XYZ file of C-alpha atoms in Angstrom:
167
model
C 109.079 127.073 98.464
C 106.608 129.415 96.788
C 108.661 129.188 93.611
C 108.327 125.377 93.769
C 104.569 125.816 93.820
C 104.638 127.822 90.620
C 106.945 125.256 89.019
C 104.793 122.324 90.110
C 101.685 123.722 88.519
C 103.031 124.402 85.046
C 106.087 124.693 82.849
C 108.776 126.538 84.877
C 109.622 128.701 81.881
C 106.148 130.218 81.963
C 106.032 131.201 85.642
C 104.458 134.628 85.950
C 106.155 136.848 88.544
C 102.816 138.437 89.501
C 101.327 134.973 90.060
C 104.330 134.092 92.196
C 103.960 137.271 94.270
C 100.234 136.654 94.776
C 100.793 133.048 95.827
C 103.530 134.023 98.263
C 101.393 136.835 99.686
C 98.494 134.426 100.154
C 100.668 131.951 102.021
C 102.119 134.711 104.199
C 98.852 136.558 104.872
C 96.652 133.579 105.748
C 96.731 133.576 109.533
C 95.699 131.421 112.460
C 94.938 127.748 112.149
C 94.002 128.112 108.471
C 97.407 129.632 107.747
C 99.182 126.866 109.646
C 97.266 124.182 107.757
C 97.898 125.854 104.399
C 101.631 126.066 105.122
C 101.797 122.405 106.233
C 100.164 121.352 102.973
C 102.482 123.587 100.998
C 105.588 122.281 102.798
C 104.563 118.680 102.065
C 103.987 119.550 98.418
C 107.412 121.192 98.229
C 108.925 118.105 99.872
C 107.185 115.833 97.361
C 108.890 117.693 94.520
C 112.294 116.567 95.792
C 111.552 112.915 96.576
C 111.619 109.490 94.966
C 108.286 107.862 94.033
C 107.723 106.169 97.411
C 108.394 109.283 99.493
C 106.606 111.485 96.942
C 103.453 109.361 97.313
C 103.513 109.801 101.098
C 104.209 113.554 101.046
C 101.668 114.161 98.311
C 99.017 112.148 100.177
C 99.634 114.179 103.327
C 99.503 117.471 101.424
C 96.218 116.565 99.735
C 94.663 115.354 102.992
C 95.674 118.508 104.851
C 94.475 120.837 102.102
C 91.283 119.070 101.042
C 90.073 117.602 104.329
C 90.559 120.590 106.618
C 87.580 121.055 108.917
C 84.645 123.079 107.723
C 83.914 126.618 108.840
C 81.800 125.462 111.781
C 84.879 123.810 113.290
C 83.584 120.268 112.917
C 86.130 117.670 111.799
C 85.305 115.856 108.607
C 84.280 112.247 108.996
C 83.702 109.450 106.517
C 85.798 107.799 103.879
C 88.831 110.039 103.450
C 89.801 109.107 99.891
C 86.298 109.788 98.578
C 85.929 113.092 100.423
C 89.400 114.286 99.450
C 88.785 113.483 95.770
C 85.297 115.012 95.849
C 86.554 118.214 97.446
C 89.403 118.512 94.952
C 87.146 117.875 91.970
C 84.530 120.402 93.114
C 87.195 122.962 94.004
C 89.197 122.751 90.773
C 86.922 121.391 88.056
C 85.043 123.786 85.794
C 83.072 121.181 83.836
C 81.573 117.781 84.568
C 84.299 116.104 82.516
C 87.073 118.011 84.243
C 85.645 117.267 87.710
C 85.430 113.548 86.884
C 89.035 113.472 85.629
C 90.267 115.285 88.757
C 88.199 112.998 91.006
C 89.752 109.892 89.416
C 93.284 111.325 89.489
C 93.070 112.256 93.177
C 91.689 108.833 94.103
C 94.567 107.228 92.195
C 97.149 109.330 94.065
C 95.530 108.478 97.387
C 95.631 104.773 96.487
C 99.377 105.043 95.811
C 99.871 106.759 99.150
C 97.918 103.987 100.891
C 99.983 101.269 99.212
C 103.196 102.872 100.436
C 101.923 103.540 103.958
C 100.420 100.071 104.431
C 102.958 97.974 102.495
C 106.124 100.038 102.776
C 106.587 100.197 98.999
C 104.890 100.587 95.661
C 104.309 97.363 93.709
C 107.176 96.788 91.304
C 106.913 96.603 87.549
C 104.902 99.776 87.058
C 105.860 103.381 86.438
C 103.910 105.630 88.784
C 105.537 108.853 87.619
C 102.629 110.141 85.553
C 100.105 109.541 88.358
C 102.335 111.228 90.929
C 103.167 114.141 88.619
C 99.457 114.711 87.970
C 98.888 114.634 91.734
C 101.630 117.224 92.237
C 100.078 119.428 89.548
C 96.612 119.208 91.125
C 97.947 119.748 94.635
C 99.789 122.857 93.444
C 96.573 124.186 91.894
C 94.695 123.582 95.156
C 97.416 125.312 97.174
C 97.513 128.328 94.868
C 93.732 128.671 94.895
C 93.577 128.393 98.703
C 96.425 130.898 99.070
C 94.637 133.337 96.772
C 91.425 132.925 98.807
C 93.416 133.362 102.045
C 91.648 130.340 103.523
C 89.421 127.355 103.039
C 85.887 126.970 101.733
C 83.021 125.531 103.725
C 83.465 122.092 102.170
C 79.972 120.853 103.033
C 78.180 123.722 101.310
C 80.664 124.559 98.571
C 81.037 120.971 97.337
C 77.274 120.700 96.977
C 76.601 124.190 95.647
C 79.838 124.636 93.691
C 82.929 126.665 94.464
C 82.727 130.274 93.327
C 86.059 131.694 92.164
């Protein structure tokens, strides 16, 4: 699965073996509840890579929720509108500039909307190609997973989203 993560985040031909080793080590070395949550998110991402659009939307939504809505360091569960919080966390965690954070925020909200359509309606509306939205979601989810694996855990979402994630 760790190889899938490297493939999901960029062109497979450019996968760096050191990056792969670091990602795998991060997944393996993150312990306790944080490690379990990270591996659940990773497994759902890996599953999304092998699915059709409907199943991909569900697996990707679960992966993003698990990875970006995990409780904060004080052990309090996150409350509030999930789509907004998930997109905000992802944008703050990954985006380096205002423009990049806004693009990530919009992309993650779009992926979450697709997941909601499938979960609540049983299908995606016909007549549209959702591949680019889902592929962008996979790419962003892979970046989140790799960054969390490298950090060996999760940020304090409340403080880090406001103050900015430090790499």
